[in-house]
Amino acid sequence: MSIWTEKEFRQFIKYVDNMEYKTLFIVLFYTGLRLGEAQALTWKDYNGESLYIDKSLTKKTEHGLYDIKDPKTASSIRKVALGDVSLILDNYKNEQMKLIGFDESWFIFGNVKPLAATSITRQKDIAIEKAKVKRITLHEFRHSHASILIASGIDIVAVSRRLGHSDIKMTLNTYAHLLAKK
């Protein structure tokens, strides 16, 4: 598992020029959302302070390019507090509201249809190359977030809930090495 420190993330984000992708990467890094959860978000899921996670985007289905489905487990349904990230989302939303036809049912990342994972990955890889930081996957944004929380002394139960894990054992198995270091 590769992760970024906040310093590496700040170096990376300087090279993301597009406001939509920049906002998405900030949300992923500072919330620990799964990519499909972030892709499925609409403006109705944002209340100015938190994001309500109750669905996920699945790619390449028999119905087309994607489906919006219930999350895998009941514990994946959660409210994720944003802190300062809400200011960034507010600024982004203000820009989106200027678009003709803006609607609260639009996807936060993509408007009428969600951003494709391939496009997100391409933008990430371009910025990584420019920033000269180590390459990580989109899922490793989530691992980076959890690692930072654990290193900051946040209780493992709280980390598990924030990530939407169905069982604390999953969190412990994934991040036990960090707890041992701490």
Short mmCIF file of C-alpha atoms in Angstrom, two decimals:
data_model
loop_
_atom_site.label_atom_id
_atom_site.label_comp_id
_atom_site.label_asym_id
_atom_site.label_seq_id
_atom_site.Cartn_x
_atom_site.Cartn_y
_atom_site.Cartn_z
CA MET A 1 0.00 0.00 0.00
CA SER A 2 1.38 3.41 -0.98
CA ILE A 3 0.17 6.53 0.76
CA TRP A 4 0.86 10.24 0.62
CA THR A 5 1.61 12.57 3.46
CA GLU A 6 -0.18 15.91 3.51
CA LYS A 7 2.99 17.49 2.17
CA GLU A 8 2.97 15.16 -0.85
CA PHE A 9 -0.71 15.81 -1.42
CA ARG A 10 -0.17 19.60 -1.30
CA GLN A 11 2.63 19.22 -3.86
CA PHE A 12 0.33 17.15 -6.10
CA ILE A 13 -2.73 19.42 -5.84
CA LYS A 14 -0.73 22.47 -6.99
CA TYR A 15 -0.59 20.84 -10.42
CA VAL A 16 -4.32 20.18 -10.80
CA ASP A 17 -5.62 23.14 -12.79
CA ASN A 18 -9.25 22.12 -13.33
CA MET A 19 -11.47 23.22 -10.42
CA GLU A 20 -13.73 20.16 -10.64
CA TYR A 21 -10.88 17.65 -10.47
CA LYS A 22 -9.05 19.68 -7.84
CA THR A 23 -12.17 19.68 -5.65
CA LEU A 24 -12.67 15.95 -6.19
CA PHE A 25 -9.09 15.11 -5.22
CA ILE A 26 -9.35 17.29 -2.11
CA VAL A 27 -12.61 15.57 -1.12
CA LEU A 28 -11.10 12.12 -1.67
CA PHE A 29 -7.93 12.87 0.29
CA TYR A 30 -9.57 14.66 3.23
CA THR A 31 -12.65 12.45 3.63
CA GLY A 32 -11.49 8.94 2.77
CA LEU A 33 -14.48 8.35 0.50
CA ARG A 34 -14.36 5.49 -1.95
CA LEU A 35 -14.20 6.71 -5.55
CA GLY A 36 -17.64 5.27 -6.37
CA GLU A 37 -19.13 7.06 -3.36
CA ALA A 38 -17.70 10.40 -4.51
CA GLN A 39 -18.81 9.83 -8.11
CA ALA A 40 -22.39 9.14 -6.98
CA LEU A 41 -22.70 12.30 -4.85
CA THR A 42 -25.26 14.90 -5.88
CA TRP A 43 -25.64 18.38 -4.47
CA LYS A 44 -28.60 17.07 -2.45
CA ASP A 45 -26.06 15.01 -0.47
CA TYR A 46 -24.19 18.12 0.69
CA ASN A 47 -25.53 20.29 3.52
CA GLY A 48 -22.68 22.80 3.81
CA GLU A 49 -20.93 20.87 6.60
CA SER A 50 -21.01 17.21 5.64
CA LEU A 51 -21.68 14.73 2.88
CA TYR A 52 -24.37 12.09 3.22
CA ILE A 53 -23.15 8.82 1.74
CA ASP A 54 -25.94 6.41 0.82
CA LYS A 55 -25.06 5.21 -2.68
CA SER A 56 -22.18 4.28 -4.90
CA LEU A 57 -21.45 4.32 -8.60
CA THR A 58 -20.59 1.05 -10.25
CA LYS A 59 -18.96 1.14 -13.65
CA LYS A 60 -19.56 -0.82 -16.83
CA THR A 61 -22.89 -2.49 -16.21
CA GLU A 62 -25.25 -4.23 -18.60
CA HIS A 63 -27.40 -1.06 -18.60
CA GLY A 64 -24.65 1.23 -19.83
CA LEU A 65 -21.52 2.87 -18.53
CA TYR A 66 -22.59 3.02 -14.89
CA ASP A 67 -25.29 2.36 -12.31
CA ILE A 68 -25.97 4.07 -9.02
CA LYS A 69 -26.53 1.43 -6.37
CA ASP A 70 -26.92 1.07 -2.64
CA PRO A 71 -23.60 0.65 -0.86
CA LYS A 72 -22.32 -2.85 -0.09
CA THR A 73 -23.15 -2.69 3.62
CA ALA A 74 -25.40 -0.73 5.94
CA SER A 75 -22.35 0.73 7.68
CA SER A 76 -21.32 2.37 4.40
CA ILE A 77 -24.32 4.66 4.83
CA ARG A 78 -22.97 7.54 6.85
CA LYS A 79 -22.51 11.26 7.24
CA VAL A 80 -18.93 12.45 6.68
CA ALA A 81 -17.98 15.74 8.32
CA LEU A 82 -15.94 18.04 6.07
CA GLY A 83 -14.37 20.70 8.24
CA ASP A 84 -12.46 23.18 6.06
CA VAL A 85 -13.19 21.12 2.93
CA SER A 86 -16.72 22.57 3.06
CA LEU A 87 -15.28 25.98 2.09
CA ILE A 88 -13.78 24.47 -1.04
CA LEU A 89 -17.04 22.69 -1.88
CA ASP A 90 -18.99 25.91 -1.29
CA ASN A 91 -16.74 27.80 -3.73
CA TYR A 92 -17.08 25.03 -6.28
CA LYS A 93 -20.86 24.91 -5.84
CA ASN A 94 -21.10 28.68 -6.35
CA GLU A 95 -19.35 28.23 -9.71
CA GLN A 96 -21.65 25.33 -10.64
CA MET A 97 -24.75 27.37 -9.79
CA LYS A 98 -23.77 29.83 -12.54
CA LEU A 99 -24.26 27.12 -15.16
CA ILE A 100 -27.50 27.18 -17.12
CA GLY A 101 -29.89 24.55 -15.81
CA PHE A 102 -28.07 23.94 -12.54
CA ASP A 103 -30.03 21.59 -10.34
CA GLU A 104 -29.41 20.14 -6.87
CA SER A 105 -29.86 16.68 -8.39
CA TRP A 106 -26.74 17.17 -10.54
CA PHE A 107 -23.72 15.08 -9.67
CA ILE A 108 -21.23 17.13 -7.67
CA PHE A 109 -18.48 15.78 -9.89
CA GLY A 110 -19.74 15.73 -13.45
CA ASN A 111 -23.04 17.65 -13.45
CA VAL A 112 -25.66 15.76 -15.48
CA LYS A 113 -23.62 12.55 -15.54
CA PRO A 114 -20.78 11.58 -13.21
CA LEU A 115 -17.12 11.94 -14.08
CA ALA A 116 -15.68 8.73 -15.48
CA ALA A 117 -13.03 6.93 -13.44
CA THR A 118 -10.75 6.85 -16.51
CA SER A 119 -10.88 10.64 -16.81
CA ILE A 120 -10.23 11.04 -13.08
CA THR A 121 -7.26 8.67 -13.25
CA ARG A 122 -5.86 10.48 -16.30
CA GLN A 123 -6.02 13.86 -14.51
CA LYS A 124 -4.42 12.33 -11.40
CA ASP A 125 -1.59 10.80 -13.40
CA ILE A 126 -0.88 14.05 -15.27
CA ALA A 127 -0.63 15.98 -12.00
CA ILE A 128 1.55 13.27 -10.39
CA GLU A 129 3.95 13.50 -13.31
CA LYS A 130 4.15 17.30 -13.07
CA ALA A 131 4.42 17.31 -9.26
CA LYS A 132 7.07 14.59 -9.24
CA VAL A 133 5.45 12.75 -6.34
CA LYS A 134 5.19 8.99 -6.02
CA ARG A 135 2.39 7.37 -7.97
CA ILE A 136 -0.60 6.22 -5.93
CA THR A 137 -3.97 4.85 -6.97
CA LEU A 138 -7.26 6.63 -6.39
CA HIS A 139 -8.07 4.10 -3.66
CA GLU A 140 -4.81 4.99 -1.95
CA PHE A 141 -6.17 8.51 -1.38
CA ARG A 142 -8.51 6.70 1.04
CA HIS A 143 -5.60 4.84 2.67
CA SER A 144 -3.69 8.12 2.95
CA HIS A 145 -6.62 9.73 4.74
CA ALA A 146 -6.98 6.85 7.20
CA SER A 147 -3.24 6.78 7.83
CA ILE A 148 -3.17 10.49 8.62
CA LEU A 149 -6.10 10.09 11.03
CA ILE A 150 -4.43 7.18 12.82
CA ALA A 151 -1.08 9.00 13.00
CA SER A 152 -2.93 11.99 14.48
CA GLY A 153 -4.21 9.82 17.33
CA ILE A 154 -7.83 9.47 16.17
CA ASP A 155 -9.52 6.47 17.78
CA ILE A 156 -9.58 3.42 15.46
CA VAL A 157 -13.34 3.02 16.01
CA ALA A 158 -13.91 6.58 14.78
CA VAL A 159 -11.67 5.93 11.77
CA SER A 160 -13.59 2.75 11.00
CA ARG A 161 -16.94 4.57 11.13
CA ARG A 162 -15.66 7.44 8.98
CA LEU A 163 -14.49 4.97 6.33
CA GLY A 164 -17.80 3.11 6.45
CA HIS A 165 -16.23 -0.23 7.30
CA SER A 166 -18.71 -2.92 8.28
CA ASP A 167 -16.45 -4.23 11.00
CA ILE A 168 -13.63 -2.69 13.00
CA LYS A 169 -11.60 -5.84 12.23
CA MET A 170 -11.42 -4.69 8.61
CA THR A 171 -9.91 -1.38 9.73
CA LEU A 172 -7.54 -3.09 12.14
CA ASN A 173 -6.40 -5.61 9.51
CA THR A 174 -5.77 -2.86 6.97
CA TYR A 175 -4.03 -0.38 9.28
CA ALA A 176 -2.55 -2.52 12.10
CA HIS A 177 0.99 -1.74 10.98
CA LEU A 178 0.31 1.98 11.53
CA LEU A 179 -1.06 1.35 15.01
CA ALA A 180 2.05 -0.68 15.83
CA LYS A 181 4.30 2.20 14.70
CA LYS A 182 2.26 4.65 16.78
#
